[in-house]
Structures are given as C-alpha cells and as structure tokens.
PDB file of C-alpha atoms (C1' of nucleotides) in Angstrom:
ATOM      1  CA  LEU N   1    -201.419 266.519  10.824  1.00 65.00           C
ATOM      2  CA  VAL N   2    -203.389 268.740  13.423  1.00 74.00           C
ATOM      3  CA  LYS N   3    -200.304 270.434  13.916  1.00 77.00           C
ATOM      4  CA  TYR N   4    -199.960 271.052  10.138  1.00 80.00           C
ATOM      5  CA  LYS N   5    -203.193 272.328   9.659  1.00 79.00           C
ATOM      6  CA  LEU N   6    -202.607 274.942  12.134  1.00 81.00           C
ATOM      7  CA  MET N   7    -199.425 275.976  10.143  1.00 83.00           C
ATOM      8  CA  ILE N   8    -201.215 276.419   7.031  1.00 83.00           C
ATOM      9  CA  THR N   9    -201.520 280.268   6.105  1.00 81.00           C
ATOM     10  CA  LYS N  10    -204.604 281.785   4.354  1.00 79.00           C
ATOM     11  CA  LYS N  11    -202.798 281.973   0.972  1.00 85.00           C
ATOM     12  CA  GLU N  12    -202.080 278.246   1.361  1.00 89.00           C
ATOM     13  CA  ARG N  13    -204.217 275.079   0.493  1.00 91.00           C
ATOM     14  CA  PHE N  14    -204.209 271.792   2.101  1.00 91.00           C
ATOM     15  CA  THR N  15    -204.398 269.335  -0.980  1.00 94.00           C
ATOM     16  CA  VAL N  16    -204.939 265.784  -1.066  1.00 95.00           C
ATOM     17  CA  GLN N  17    -201.391 265.463  -2.471  1.00 96.00           C
ATOM     18  CA  LYS N  18    -199.888 267.082   0.835  1.00 96.00           C
ATOM     19  CA  GLN N  19    -202.208 265.018   3.135  1.00 95.00           C
ATOM     20  CA  ILE N  20    -200.942 261.593   1.824  1.00 96.00           C
ATOM     21  CA  ILE N  21    -197.523 262.661   1.641  1.00 96.00           C
ATOM     22  CA  LEU N  22    -197.514 263.780   5.114  1.00 95.00           C
ATOM     23  CA  ASN N  23    -199.529 260.771   6.083  1.00 95.00           C
ATOM     24  CA  TYR N  24    -196.909 258.357   4.651  1.00 96.00           C
ATOM     25  CA  LEU N  25    -193.956 260.260   6.404  1.00 95.00           C
ATOM     26  CA  GLN N  26    -195.412 260.149   9.544  1.00 93.00           C
ATOM     27  CA  ASN N  27    -195.985 256.364   9.402  1.00 93.00           C
ATOM     28  CA  THR N  28    -192.766 255.299   8.191  1.00 91.00           C
ATOM     29  CA  ARG N  29    -189.163 255.286  10.083  1.00 86.00           C
ATOM     30  CA  THR N  30    -187.351 254.262   7.099  1.00 89.00           C
ATOM     31  CA  HIS N  31    -186.117 257.654   5.987  1.00 92.00           C
ATOM     32  CA  PRO N  32    -187.062 257.419   2.454  1.00 94.00           C
ATOM     33  CA  THR N  33    -185.835 259.100  -0.595  1.00 95.00           C
ATOM     34  CA  ALA N  34    -188.007 261.324  -2.865  1.00 96.00           C
ATOM     35  CA  GLU N  35    -188.140 258.792  -5.262  1.00 96.00           C
ATOM     36  CA  LYS N  36    -189.368 256.292  -2.642  1.00 96.00           C
ATOM     37  CA  ILE N  37    -191.847 258.494  -1.534  1.00 97.00           C
ATOM     38  CA  TYR N  38    -193.217 259.230  -4.966  1.00 97.00           C
ATOM     39  CA  ASN N  39    -193.559 255.632  -5.578  1.00 96.00           C
ATOM     40  CA  GLU N  40    -195.253 255.026  -2.598  1.00 96.00           C
ATOM     41  CA  VAL N  41    -197.723 257.862  -2.818  1.00 96.00           C
ATOM     42  CA  LYS N  42    -198.370 256.985  -6.508  1.00 95.00           C
ATOM     43  CA  LYS N  43    -200.189 254.032  -5.328  1.00 95.00           C
ATOM     44  CA  LYS N  44    -202.861 256.362  -3.839  1.00 95.00           C
ATOM     45  CA  ILE N  45    -202.641 259.377  -6.223  1.00 95.00           C
ATOM     46  CA  PRO N  46    -201.484 257.656  -9.609  1.00 95.00           C
ATOM     47  CA  GLN N  47    -201.236 260.829 -11.444  1.00 95.00           C
ATOM     48  CA  ILE N  48    -199.029 262.500  -9.045  1.00 96.00           C
ATOM     49  CA  SER N  49    -195.583 263.809 -10.381  1.00 96.00           C
ATOM     50  CA  LEU N  50    -192.109 263.756  -8.985  1.00 97.00           C
ATOM     51  CA  SER N  51    -191.907 267.318  -9.098  1.00 97.00           C
ATOM     52  CA  THR N  52    -194.819 267.962  -6.874  1.00 97.00           C
ATOM     53  CA  VAL N  53    -193.290 265.470  -4.388  1.00 97.00           C
ATOM     54  CA  TYR N  54    -190.297 267.503  -4.380  1.00 97.00           C
ATOM     55  CA  ARG N  55    -192.253 270.633  -3.915  1.00 97.00           C
ATOM     56  CA  ILE N  56    -194.246 269.265  -0.957  1.00 97.00           C
ATOM     57  CA  LEU N  57    -191.190 268.002   0.769  1.00 97.00           C
ATOM     58  CA  LYS N  58    -189.409 271.538   0.498  1.00 96.00           C
ATOM     59  CA  GLU N  59    -192.492 273.000   1.704  1.00 95.00           C
ATOM     60  CA  PHE N  60    -192.733 270.647   4.767  1.00 95.00           C
ATOM     61  CA  ALA N  61    -189.227 270.876   5.691  1.00 94.00           C
ATOM     62  CA  LYS N  62    -189.230 274.856   5.763  1.00 93.00           C
ATOM     63  CA  LYS N  63    -192.104 274.456   7.898  1.00 92.00           C
ATOM     64  CA  LYS N  64    -189.880 272.102   9.961  1.00 91.00           C
ATOM     65  CA  LEU N  65    -192.531 269.284  10.042  1.00 93.00           C
ATOM     66  CA  ILE N  66    -189.959 266.840   8.502  1.00 94.00           C
ATOM     67  CA  LYS N  67    -186.022 266.979   8.330  1.00 93.00           C
ATOM     68  CA  GLU N  68    -184.107 266.747   5.105  1.00 93.00           C
ATOM     69  CA  ILE N  69    -180.863 264.845   5.479  1.00 91.00           C
ATOM     70  CA  SER N  70    -178.865 265.745   2.504  1.00 88.00           C
ATOM     71  CA  PHE N  71    -175.557 267.298   1.369  1.00 82.00           C
ATOM     72  CA  THR N  72    -176.023 268.981  -2.081  1.00 79.00           C
ATOM     73  CA  GLU N  73    -172.289 268.934  -3.323  1.00 88.00           C
ATOM     74  CA  SER N  74    -169.464 266.486  -2.314  1.00 93.00           C
ATOM     75  CA  ARG N  75    -166.513 267.873  -0.475  1.00 93.00           C
ATOM     76  CA  PHE N  76    -163.214 266.276  -0.060  1.00 94.00           C
ATOM     77  CA  ASP N  77    -161.107 266.500   2.870  1.00 93.00           C
ATOM     78  CA  SER N  78    -157.393 265.043   3.074  1.00 91.00           C
ATOM     79  CA  TYR N  79    -157.462 264.921   6.837  1.00 90.00           C
ATOM     80  CA  THR N  80    -158.836 261.289   7.129  1.00 88.00           C
ATOM     81  CA  LYS N  81    -159.468 260.911  11.023  1.00 84.00           C
ATOM     82  CA  PRO N  82    -163.002 261.268  12.038  1.00 81.00           C
ATOM     83  CA  HIS N  83    -163.533 264.521  13.286  1.00 84.00           C
ATOM     84  CA  PRO N  84    -166.367 266.859  13.791  1.00 86.00           C
ATOM     85  CA  HIS N  85    -167.577 269.568  11.342  1.00 88.00           C
ATOM     86  CA  PHE N  86    -169.516 272.904  11.609  1.00 88.00           C
ATOM     87  CA  LEU N  87    -171.614 273.582   8.677  1.00 84.00           C
ATOM     88  CA  CYS N  88    -172.769 277.375   8.493  1.00 83.00           C
ATOM     89  CA  GLN N  89    -176.339 277.481   7.334  1.00 77.00           C
ATOM     90  CA  SER N  90    -175.736 281.089   5.891  1.00 76.00           C
ATOM     91  CA  CYS N  91    -172.288 280.999   4.194  1.00 78.00           C
ATOM     92  CA  GLN N  92    -172.175 277.215   3.705  1.00 77.00           C
ATOM     93  CA  MET N  93    -168.463 277.327   5.010  1.00 80.00           C
ATOM     94  CA  LEU N  94    -167.715 273.947   6.619  1.00 85.00           C
ATOM     95  CA  TYR N  95    -165.279 274.064   9.657  1.00 87.00           C
ATOM     96  CA  ASP N  96    -163.375 271.618  11.295  1.00 87.00           C
ATOM     97  CA  LEU N  97    -163.728 271.251  15.159  1.00 84.00           C
ATOM     98  CA  ASN N  98    -161.588 269.453  17.522  1.00 74.00           C
ATOM     99  CA  ILE N  99    -163.471 267.907  20.386  1.00 67.00           C
ATOM    100  CA  LYS N 100    -162.177 265.748  22.897  1.00 66.00           C
ATOM    101  CA  ASP N 101    -165.011 263.376  23.387  1.00 64.00           C
ATOM    102  CA  GLN N 102    -164.612 262.234  19.754  1.00 66.00           C
ATOM    103  CA  ASN N 103    -163.060 259.081  20.592  1.00 67.00           C
ATOM    104  CA  LYS N 104    -166.054 258.008  22.551  1.00 69.00           C
ATOM    105  CA  LEU N 105    -168.160 258.461  19.751  1.00 68.00           C
ATOM    106  CA  LEU N 106    -165.949 255.967  17.605  1.00 68.00           C
ATOM    107  CA  LYS N 107    -165.772 253.535  20.362  1.00 70.00           C
ATOM    108  CA  LYS N 108    -169.342 253.490  21.220  1.00 68.00           C
ATOM    109  CA  LYS N 109    -170.754 250.107  21.082  1.00 69.00           C
ATOM    110  CA  LEU N 110    -173.746 250.133  18.915  1.00 72.00           C
ATOM    111  CA  GLU N 111    -176.567 247.058  18.824  1.00 75.00           C
ATOM    112  CA  ILE N 112    -177.073 247.860  15.327  1.00 77.00           C
ATOM    113  CA  GLY N 113    -173.662 247.055  14.025  1.00 80.00           C
ATOM    114  CA  LYS N 114    -169.971 247.460  13.757  1.00 83.00           C
ATOM    115  CA  VAL N 115    -169.047 251.171  13.538  1.00 84.00           C
ATOM    116  CA  PHE N 116    -165.801 252.056  11.249  1.00 83.00           C
ATOM    117  CA  ASP N 117    -166.258 255.804  10.957  1.00 83.00           C
ATOM    118  CA  PHE N 118    -168.562 258.670  11.885  1.00 85.00           C
ATOM    119  CA  ASP N 119    -169.493 262.108  10.670  1.00 85.00           C
ATOM    120  CA  LEU N 120    -170.934 264.686  13.076  1.00 87.00           C
ATOM    121  CA  PHE N 121    -172.175 267.838  11.494  1.00 87.00           C
ATOM    122  CA  TYR N 122    -173.134 270.733  13.473  1.00 86.00           C
ATOM    123  CA  HIS N 123    -175.456 272.995  11.988  1.00 85.00           C
ATOM    124  CA  GLY N 124    -175.747 276.441  12.723  1.00 85.00           C
ATOM    125  CA  LEU N 125    -174.465 280.316  12.290  1.00 85.00           C
ATOM    126  CA  CYS N 126    -170.765 280.768  12.340  1.00 86.00           C
ATOM    127  CA  ARG N 127    -169.201 283.733  14.117  1.00 86.00           C
ATOM    128  CA  ASN N 128    -169.004 286.048  10.860  1.00 84.00           C
ATOM    129  CA  CYS N 129    -172.667 285.219   9.955  1.00 84.00           C
ATOM    130  CA  LEU N 130    -173.613 286.057  13.471  1.00 84.00           C
ATOM    131  CA  LYS N 131    -172.116 289.482  13.361  1.00 82.00           C
ATOM    132  CA  LYS N 132    -173.846 290.219  10.092  1.00 76.00           C
ATOM    133  CA  GLU N 133    -177.210 289.311  11.382  1.00 72.00           C
ATOM    134  CA  LYS N 134    -176.680 291.801  14.434  1.00 73.00           C
ATOM    135  CA  THR N 135    -175.551 294.463  11.845  1.00 78.00           C
ATOM    136  CA  LYS N 136    -178.714 294.171   9.867  1.00 62.00           C
ATOM    137  CA  THR N 137    -180.842 294.872  12.881  1.00 58.00           C
TER     138      THR N 137
ATOM    139  CA  LEU W   1    -147.129 262.093  -0.780  1.00 67.00           C
ATOM    140  CA  VAL W   2    -144.518 259.561   0.217  1.00 76.00           C
ATOM    141  CA  LYS W   3    -147.284 257.442   1.808  1.00 80.00           C
ATOM    142  CA  TYR W   4    -149.328 257.522  -1.563  1.00 82.00           C
ATOM    143  CA  LYS W   5    -146.256 256.305  -3.512  1.00 82.00           C
ATOM    144  CA  LEU W   6    -145.931 253.347  -1.478  1.00 83.00           C
ATOM    145  CA  MET W   7    -149.467 252.510  -2.264  1.00 86.00           C
ATOM    146  CA  ILE W   8    -149.357 252.725  -6.087  1.00 85.00           C
ATOM    147  CA  THR W   9    -149.367 249.063  -7.196  1.00 83.00           C
ATOM    148  CA  LYS W  10    -147.514 247.944 -10.249  1.00 81.00           C
ATOM    149  CA  LYS W  11    -150.500 248.440 -12.401  1.00 87.00           C
ATOM    150  CA  GLU W  12    -151.120 251.831 -11.410  1.00 91.00           C
ATOM    151  CA  ARG W  13    -149.214 254.835 -12.617  1.00 92.00           C
ATOM    152  CA  PHE W  14    -148.316 258.150 -10.755  1.00 92.00           C
ATOM    153  CA  THR W  15    -149.261 260.733 -13.041  1.00 95.00           C
ATOM    154  CA  VAL W  16    -148.854 264.873 -12.960  1.00 95.00           C
ATOM    155  CA  GLN W  17    -152.679 265.032 -12.408  1.00 96.00           C
ATOM    156  CA  LYS W  18    -152.623 262.718  -9.417  1.00 96.00           C
ATOM    157  CA  GLN W  19    -149.785 264.444  -7.731  1.00 95.00           C
ATOM    158  CA  ILE W  20    -150.855 268.161  -8.266  1.00 96.00           C
ATOM    159  CA  ILE W  21    -154.362 267.073  -7.035  1.00 97.00           C
ATOM    160  CA  LEU W  22    -152.875 265.117  -4.185  1.00 95.00           C
ATOM    161  CA  ASN W  23    -150.766 268.269  -3.060  1.00 95.00           C
ATOM    162  CA  TYR W  24    -153.439 270.710  -3.512  1.00 96.00           C
ATOM    163  CA  LEU W  25    -155.635 268.844  -1.300  1.00 96.00           C
ATOM    164  CA  GLN W  26    -152.885 268.267   1.221  1.00 94.00           C
ATOM    165  CA  ASN W  27    -152.262 272.052   1.689  1.00 93.00           C
ATOM    166  CA  THR W  28    -155.710 273.128   2.138  1.00 92.00           C
ATOM    167  CA  ARG W  29    -158.253 272.799   4.983  1.00 86.00           C
ATOM    168  CA  THR W  30    -161.002 274.130   3.410  1.00 89.00           C
ATOM    169  CA  HIS W  31    -162.850 270.969   2.194  1.00 92.00           C
ATOM    170  CA  PRO W  32    -163.190 271.998  -1.470  1.00 95.00           C
ATOM    171  CA  THR W  33    -165.728 270.587  -3.987  1.00 95.00           C
ATOM    172  CA  ALA W  34    -164.850 268.824  -7.057  1.00 97.00           C
ATOM    173  CA  GLU W  35    -165.533 271.966  -9.158  1.00 96.00           C
ATOM    174  CA  LYS W  36    -163.057 274.017  -6.809  1.00 96.00           C
ATOM    175  CA  ILE W  37    -160.371 271.405  -6.825  1.00 97.00           C
ATOM    176  CA  TYR W  38    -160.904 271.436 -10.736  1.00 97.00           C
ATOM    177  CA  ASN W  39    -160.400 275.081 -10.784  1.00 96.00           C
ATOM    178  CA  GLU W  40    -157.428 275.154  -8.540  1.00 96.00           C
ATOM    179  CA  VAL W  41    -155.434 272.578 -10.426  1.00 97.00           C
ATOM    180  CA  LYS W  42    -156.389 273.979 -13.849  1.00 96.00           C
ATOM    181  CA  LYS W  43    -154.234 276.665 -12.669  1.00 96.00           C
ATOM    182  CA  LYS W  44    -151.167 274.169 -12.957  1.00 96.00           C
ATOM    183  CA  ILE W  45    -152.344 271.750 -15.653  1.00 96.00           C
ATOM    184  CA  PRO W  46    -154.817 274.014 -17.885  1.00 95.00           C
ATOM    185  CA  GLN W  47    -155.903 270.994 -19.915  1.00 95.00           C
ATOM    186  CA  ILE W  48    -157.143 269.037 -17.268  1.00 97.00           C
ATOM    187  CA  SER W  49    -160.809 267.681 -17.278  1.00 97.00           C
ATOM    188  CA  LEU W  50    -163.373 267.761 -14.611  1.00 97.00           C
ATOM    189  CA  SER W  51    -163.770 264.035 -15.195  1.00 97.00           C
ATOM    190  CA  THR W  52    -160.212 263.168 -14.497  1.00 97.00           C
ATOM    191  CA  VAL W  53    -160.545 265.243 -11.179  1.00 98.00           C
ATOM    192  CA  TYR W  54    -163.449 263.078 -10.259  1.00 97.00           C
ATOM    193  CA  ARG W  55    -161.572 259.701 -11.176  1.00 97.00           C
ATOM    194  CA  ILE W  56    -158.746 260.810  -9.125  1.00 97.00           C
ATOM    195  CA  LEU W  57    -160.618 261.785  -6.233  1.00 97.00           C
ATOM    196  CA  LYS W  58    -162.605 258.531  -6.433  1.00 96.00           C
ATOM    197  CA  GLU W  59    -159.011 256.696  -6.378  1.00 95.00           C
ATOM    198  CA  PHE W  60    -157.954 258.574  -3.583  1.00 95.00           C
ATOM    199  CA  ALA W  61    -161.123 258.077  -1.428  1.00 94.00           C
ATOM    200  CA  LYS W  62    -160.700 254.362  -2.100  1.00 93.00           C
ATOM    201  CA  LYS W  63    -157.326 254.453  -0.882  1.00 93.00           C
ATOM    202  CA  LYS W  64    -158.241 256.453   2.293  1.00 91.00           C
ATOM    203  CA  LEU W  65    -155.900 259.233   1.405  1.00 93.00           C
ATOM    204  CA  ILE W  66    -158.826 261.593   1.408  1.00 94.00           C
ATOM    205  CA  LYS W  67    -162.287 261.338   2.632  1.00 93.00           C
ATOM    206  CA  GLU W  68    -165.233 262.413   0.544  1.00 93.00           C
ATOM    207  CA  ILE W  69    -168.077 264.039   2.786  1.00 91.00           C
ATOM    208  CA  SER W  70    -171.345 263.202   0.622  1.00 88.00           C
ATOM    209  CA  PHE W  71    -174.723 262.044   0.789  1.00 82.00           C
ATOM    210  CA  THR W  72    -175.844 260.807  -2.578  1.00 80.00           C
ATOM    211  CA  GLU W  73    -179.503 261.405  -2.358  1.00 89.00           C
ATOM    212  CA  SER W  74    -181.563 263.361  -0.009  1.00 94.00           C
ATOM    213  CA  ARG W  75    -183.704 261.402   2.638  1.00 94.00           C
ATOM    214  CA  PHE W  76    -186.420 262.686   4.523  1.00 94.00           C
ATOM    215  CA  ASP W  77    -187.377 262.091   8.162  1.00 93.00           C
ATOM    216  CA  SER W  78    -190.633 263.112   9.940  1.00 91.00           C
ATOM    217  CA  TYR W  79    -188.959 262.588  13.266  1.00 90.00           C
ATOM    218  CA  THR W  80    -187.291 266.176  13.449  1.00 88.00           C
ATOM    219  CA  LYS W  81    -185.646 266.120  16.773  1.00 84.00           C
ATOM    220  CA  PRO W  82    -181.742 265.793  16.474  1.00 81.00           C
ATOM    221  CA  HIS W  83    -180.853 262.069  16.741  1.00 84.00           C
ATOM    222  CA  PRO W  84    -178.158 260.043  15.543  1.00 86.00           C
ATOM    223  CA  HIS W  85    -178.089 257.702  12.547  1.00 88.00           C
ATOM    224  CA  PHE W  86    -176.267 254.651  11.476  1.00 88.00           C
ATOM    225  CA  LEU W  87    -175.556 254.392   7.872  1.00 84.00           C
ATOM    226  CA  CYS W  88    -174.753 250.652   6.615  1.00 84.00           C
ATOM    227  CA  GLN W  89    -171.965 250.869   3.912  1.00 77.00           C
ATOM    228  CA  SER W  90    -173.348 247.580   2.587  1.00 76.00           C
ATOM    229  CA  CYS W  91    -177.067 247.958   2.230  1.00 78.00           C
ATOM    230  CA  GLN W  92    -177.156 251.565   2.413  1.00 77.00           C
ATOM    231  CA  MET W  93    -180.192 251.384   5.280  1.00 81.00           C
ATOM    232  CA  LEU W  94    -180.129 254.403   7.498  1.00 85.00           C
ATOM    233  CA  TYR W  95    -181.113 253.124  11.113  1.00 87.00           C
ATOM    234  CA  ASP W  96    -182.051 255.666  13.849  1.00 87.00           C
ATOM    235  CA  LEU W  97    -180.212 255.504  17.117  1.00 84.00           C
ATOM    236  CA  ASN W  98    -181.149 256.714  20.437  1.00 74.00           C
ATOM    237  CA  ILE W  99    -178.118 257.866  22.485  1.00 67.00           C
ATOM    238  CA  LYS W 100    -178.405 259.233  25.987  1.00 66.00           C
ATOM    239  CA  ASP W 101    -175.567 261.759  25.344  1.00 64.00           C
ATOM    240  CA  GLN W 102    -177.184 263.492  22.416  1.00 65.00           C
ATOM    241  CA  ASN W 103    -178.313 266.586  24.484  1.00 67.00           C
ATOM    242  CA  LYS W 104    -174.680 267.190  25.312  1.00 69.00           C
ATOM    243  CA  LEU W 105    -173.869 267.333  21.709  1.00 68.00           C
ATOM    244  CA  LEU W 106    -176.492 269.906  21.010  1.00 68.00           C
ATOM    245  CA  LYS W 107    -175.878 271.831  24.216  1.00 70.00           C
ATOM    246  CA  LYS W 108    -171.985 271.794  23.459  1.00 68.00           C
ATOM    247  CA  LYS W 109    -170.610 275.507  23.548  1.00 69.00           C
ATOM    248  CA  LEU W 110    -168.594 276.052  20.502  1.00 72.00           C
ATOM    249  CA  GLU W 111    -166.260 278.913  19.635  1.00 76.00           C
ATOM    250  CA  ILE W 112    -166.957 278.896  16.114  1.00 77.00           C
ATOM    251  CA  GLY W 113    -170.651 279.776  16.081  1.00 80.00           C
ATOM    252  CA  LYS W 114    -174.221 279.084  17.383  1.00 83.00           C
ATOM    253  CA  VAL W 115    -175.316 275.577  16.959  1.00 84.00           C
ATOM    254  CA  PHE W 116    -179.193 274.955  16.142  1.00 83.00           C
ATOM    255  CA  ASP W 117    -178.932 271.342  15.193  1.00 83.00           C
ATOM    256  CA  PHE W 118    -176.627 268.286  14.549  1.00 85.00           C
ATOM    257  CA  ASP W 119    -176.536 265.444  12.267  1.00 85.00           C
ATOM    258  CA  LEU W 120    -174.482 262.499  13.653  1.00 86.00           C
ATOM    259  CA  PHE W 121    -173.915 259.685  11.029  1.00 87.00           C
ATOM    260  CA  TYR W 122    -171.968 256.743  12.344  1.00 86.00           C
ATOM    261  CA  HIS W 123    -170.831 254.469   9.185  1.00 86.00           C
ATOM    262  CA  GLY W 124    -170.313 250.885   9.337  1.00 85.00           C
ATOM    263  CA  LEU W 125    -171.871 247.418   8.761  1.00 85.00           C
ATOM    264  CA  CYS W 126    -175.159 246.491  10.059  1.00 86.00           C
ATOM    265  CA  ARG W 127    -176.063 243.252  11.619  1.00 86.00           C
ATOM    266  CA  ASN W 128    -177.694 241.751   8.806  1.00 84.00           C
ATOM    267  CA  CYS W 129    -174.700 242.663   6.486  1.00 84.00           C
ATOM    268  CA  LEU W 130    -172.086 241.456   9.155  1.00 83.00           C
ATOM    269  CA  LYS W 131    -173.956 238.056   8.880  1.00 82.00           C
ATOM    270  CA  LYS W 132    -173.835 237.898   5.056  1.00 76.00           C
ATOM    271  CA  GLU W 133    -170.124 238.741   5.412  1.00 71.00           C
ATOM    272  CA  LYS W 134    -169.329 235.952   7.527  1.00 73.00           C
ATOM    273  CA  THR W 135    -171.250 233.468   5.753  1.00 77.00           C
ATOM    274  CA  LYS W 136    -169.301 234.327   2.395  1.00 60.00           C
ATOM    275  CA  THR W 137    -166.330 233.163   4.201  1.00 57.00           C
TER     276      THR W 137
ATOM    277  C1'  DC K   1    -144.092 249.317 -26.369  1.00 97.25           C
ATOM    278  C1'  DT K   2    -148.173 248.894 -24.093  1.00 97.25           C
ATOM    279  C1'  DA K   3    -151.701 248.834 -20.605  1.00 97.25           C
ATOM    280  C1'  DG K   4    -153.406 252.350 -17.608  1.00 97.25           C
ATOM    281  C1'  DG K   5    -154.859 257.259 -17.530  1.00 97.25           C
ATOM    282  C1'  DT K   6    -156.595 261.265 -19.935  1.00 97.25           C
ATOM    283  C1'  DG K   7    -159.694 264.618 -22.318  1.00 97.25           C
ATOM    284  C1'  DC K   8    -163.726 265.160 -24.556  1.00 97.25           C
ATOM    285  C1'  DA K   9    -168.385 264.482 -25.006  1.00 97.25           C
ATOM    286  C1'  DA K  10    -172.401 262.365 -24.047  1.00 97.25           C
ATOM    287  C1'  DA K  11    -175.124 259.771 -20.520  1.00 97.25           C
ATOM    288  C1'  DA K  12    -176.823 259.260 -16.281  1.00 97.25           C
ATOM    289  C1'  DT K  13    -178.780 260.877 -12.018  1.00 97.25           C
ATOM    290  C1'  DG K  14    -181.157 263.832  -8.863  1.00 97.25           C
ATOM    291  C1'  DT K  15    -183.526 268.146  -8.461  1.00 97.25           C
ATOM    292  C1'  DT K  16    -185.594 272.631  -9.813  1.00 97.25           C
ATOM    293  C1'  DT K  17    -188.568 275.524 -12.874  1.00 97.25           C
ATOM    294  C1'  DG K  18    -191.713 277.719 -16.428  1.00 97.25           C
ATOM    295  C1'  DC K  19    -196.065 277.226 -18.032  1.00 97.25           C
ATOM    296  C1'  DA K  20    -200.891 275.960 -18.792  1.00 97.25           C
ATOM    297  C1'  DC K  21    -204.580 274.056 -16.563  1.00 97.25           C
ATOM    298  C1'  DA K  22    -207.084 272.105 -12.381  1.00 97.25           C
ATOM    299  C1'  DC K  23    -209.096 272.578  -8.132  1.00 97.25           C
ATOM    300  C1'  DG K  24    -209.458 274.174  -3.186  1.00 97.25           C
ATOM    301  C1'  DA K  25    -211.455 277.648  -0.428  1.00 97.25           C
TER     302       DA K  25
ATOM    303  C1'  DT S   1    -214.282 282.844  -8.937  1.00 97.25           C
ATOM    304  C1'  DC S   2    -209.520 283.202  -8.523  1.00 97.25           C
ATOM    305  C1'  DG S   3    -205.045 282.258  -7.403  1.00 97.25           C
ATOM    306  C1'  DT S   4    -202.333 278.659  -5.325  1.00 97.25           C
ATOM    307  C1'  DG S   5    -201.082 273.980  -6.379  1.00 97.25           C
ATOM    308  C1'  DT S   6    -200.433 270.516  -9.942  1.00 97.25           C
ATOM    309  C1'  DG S   7    -198.380 267.759 -13.895  1.00 97.25           C
ATOM    310  C1'  DC S   8    -195.607 267.826 -17.592  1.00 97.25           C
ATOM    311  C1'  DA S   9    -191.611 268.536 -19.927  1.00 97.25           C
ATOM    312  C1'  DA S  10    -187.508 270.899 -20.390  1.00 97.25           C
ATOM    313  C1'  DA S  11    -183.638 272.919 -17.878  1.00 97.25           C
ATOM    314  C1'  DC S  12    -180.174 272.464 -14.322  1.00 97.25           C
ATOM    315  C1'  DA S  13    -176.499 270.533 -11.233  1.00 97.25           C
ATOM    316  C1'  DT S  14    -173.407 267.121 -10.277  1.00 97.25           C
ATOM    317  C1'  DT S  15    -171.295 262.943 -11.283  1.00 97.25           C
ATOM    318  C1'  DT S  16    -170.315 258.828 -14.339  1.00 97.25           C
ATOM    319  C1'  DT S  17    -169.009 256.529 -18.540  1.00 97.25           C
ATOM    320  C1'  DG S  18    -167.408 255.274 -23.454  1.00 97.25           C
ATOM    321  C1'  DC S  19    -163.971 255.926 -26.544  1.00 97.25           C
ATOM    322  C1'  DA S  20    -159.988 257.109 -29.085  1.00 97.25           C
ATOM    323  C1'  DC S  21    -155.647 259.095 -27.982  1.00 97.25           C
ATOM    324  C1'  DC S  22    -151.783 259.825 -24.943  1.00 97.25           C
ATOM    325  C1'  DT S  23    -148.053 258.601 -21.803  1.00 97.25           C
ATOM    326  C1'  DA S  24    -145.569 256.741 -17.639  1.00 97.25           C
ATOM    327  C1'  DG S  25    -143.060 252.838 -16.796  1.00 97.25           C
TER     328       DG S  25
END
DNA sequence: CTAGGTGCAAAATGTTTGCACACGA
DNA sequence: TCGTGTGCAAACATTTTGCACCTAG
C-alpha cells in the first residue's frame, strides 16, 4: 500500500475503489478472476461496477503492483509434446524452444498433486524486436 | 493423418473439413489462432464456417492430436515475482509452487531474445481431486 | 438411408470504451 | 474548482450453441 502511494503521480488519484481492490489482492493468495474480485469488493463498495474493477486491475498491472495471468486468444499447436515457448511482448510471436531440462520439469515430484503436462512461457523481446528498439534510439 | 484415421470411432466421420484443418496444422509451426486457421482453411473450403473450425479444433484437442494453448479467464496475482503455478484440470484451482530452480529458468540465456519474466504452469490433478477420483471407483 | 457434421445466426462469455456525472486533491 | 475516476450501458472480441440441412459411410 505504501509502495503504491509512492507510485501515484500528481495527475492520479487514490480512490476508495483502488484502496479496497489493492487491499483485497494483497490479502489473498487465490489468484482471483476479475469477476471474483468484483464480487468481493462489492461487499465493501456495493455500487462499484465491473468496468471500474477492470480499469483498476489494468492500472495495477501496468505499475507492476500485480501480475495479470492471461492469454487473450487461444492458439493451437500440432506439436503436442510439452515444450517451452517464448512469447514476444512486442510482436506477440510465439516461438518454440528446445531446452534439455524439460523432462526434469515434467518428472518433478510435486506435493500438490499429479502432473500430466506443463506449459512454460518465457516473456520478453525477441531478437527482431530488440533490433527495432535499438534503431529507434 | 494415419494416426488420426485410426482414432476415428465408428460413430465419427472423417470429413474434408477435418482433413484440411489437420493438414494445415501439421504443416505449420506458427501456433495459429482459430481465426488464422479459419482464414487459411477458407482458401481451400470457401464455405467453411468459423464454428466448424472451433468444433474440429476442440475434437482434435480432446483426442490429443493438437494442443490448445489458452487461459479462459484472466487471473490476478499480487505476488509479482516469477513463480511456478499448478493448475488443477478438475477444480481449476491455481496453486503457487515454490521451486528452487526457478532462478535458473529466469537467468537462462536464450538465443531467441531477452527474457524478462516467465510463467510456468503445471497441469494435473491436485490432491483433493485425486482423492475424489479414487472414491469414485 | 440415416445419424453425425456443417453452416448460419444468435447467444454466451469476458473485456473494453464512450459519456455524463461524481468526487479527490 | 476542475479534471481524473466512476458507473452505466453499449460495443467489442472470442467462443459456444440451436437448428435445419447436408453428406459420409
């Protein structure tokens, strides 16, 4: 919370809605959906709208106060063996990777349950987009 | 293709639509979206509809001929450090994991580009759902 | 033939946006 | 006060579904 207050620029405002949403998120480890957050926050601010929740979540994510776990559009891959991917933040290209330790990941014994598959996504900038960034400056 | 033909049950039919979609997927490594697949397949079957594409993709995914990379609803996490997750196929609960090698994953040098973050999702059945499965039988 | 598959349109679901009003600084 | 943030409704994007017709086996 303190960390967030320091982030607020002169043009921005610290509203009750933001405070309650942030407070809720920082006190849960359940990875809630927007809908869930909306319903929880509604208990304290009955008139809040879902769009406000979305707007605030986007703002928090941009400030890196929270992390949004999402994948806008489904993609389909005929290569079905588990293999890691690299998703470029800039051009949205999804690359295949071949990493030798991948079997370790699948065989990993987890307390939580039985693992059948995994998805490993690296996020970053691909070579092409890195080049473009450089030429800009 | 041969593999798929063997999978077709008596009740199912092998249509041109299925054949062309499968063929397209097996000859691309670009992880296309449903829309992209639709547009490509349309070149060969102009009258095909997007819903057919979706239906066939779901069928292929169920048969494990292809893999669907998706995340239906966004989730938000106030714990922003990269950390692995476990997603239960049955109850959809998303659990946090703490694995010691995670820093290795982030520091990994990739040819493809610069990595800023990663998401590692394990898919499987959590303890609770495994128990439920057992009691069923 | 005939039941399963397709195309179309409409519905459902999740997310974003335009606009008038409210309210934090 | 004044401009950013909010609530509402409507728009948007992606995916699913109902239904009549088509077609593979």
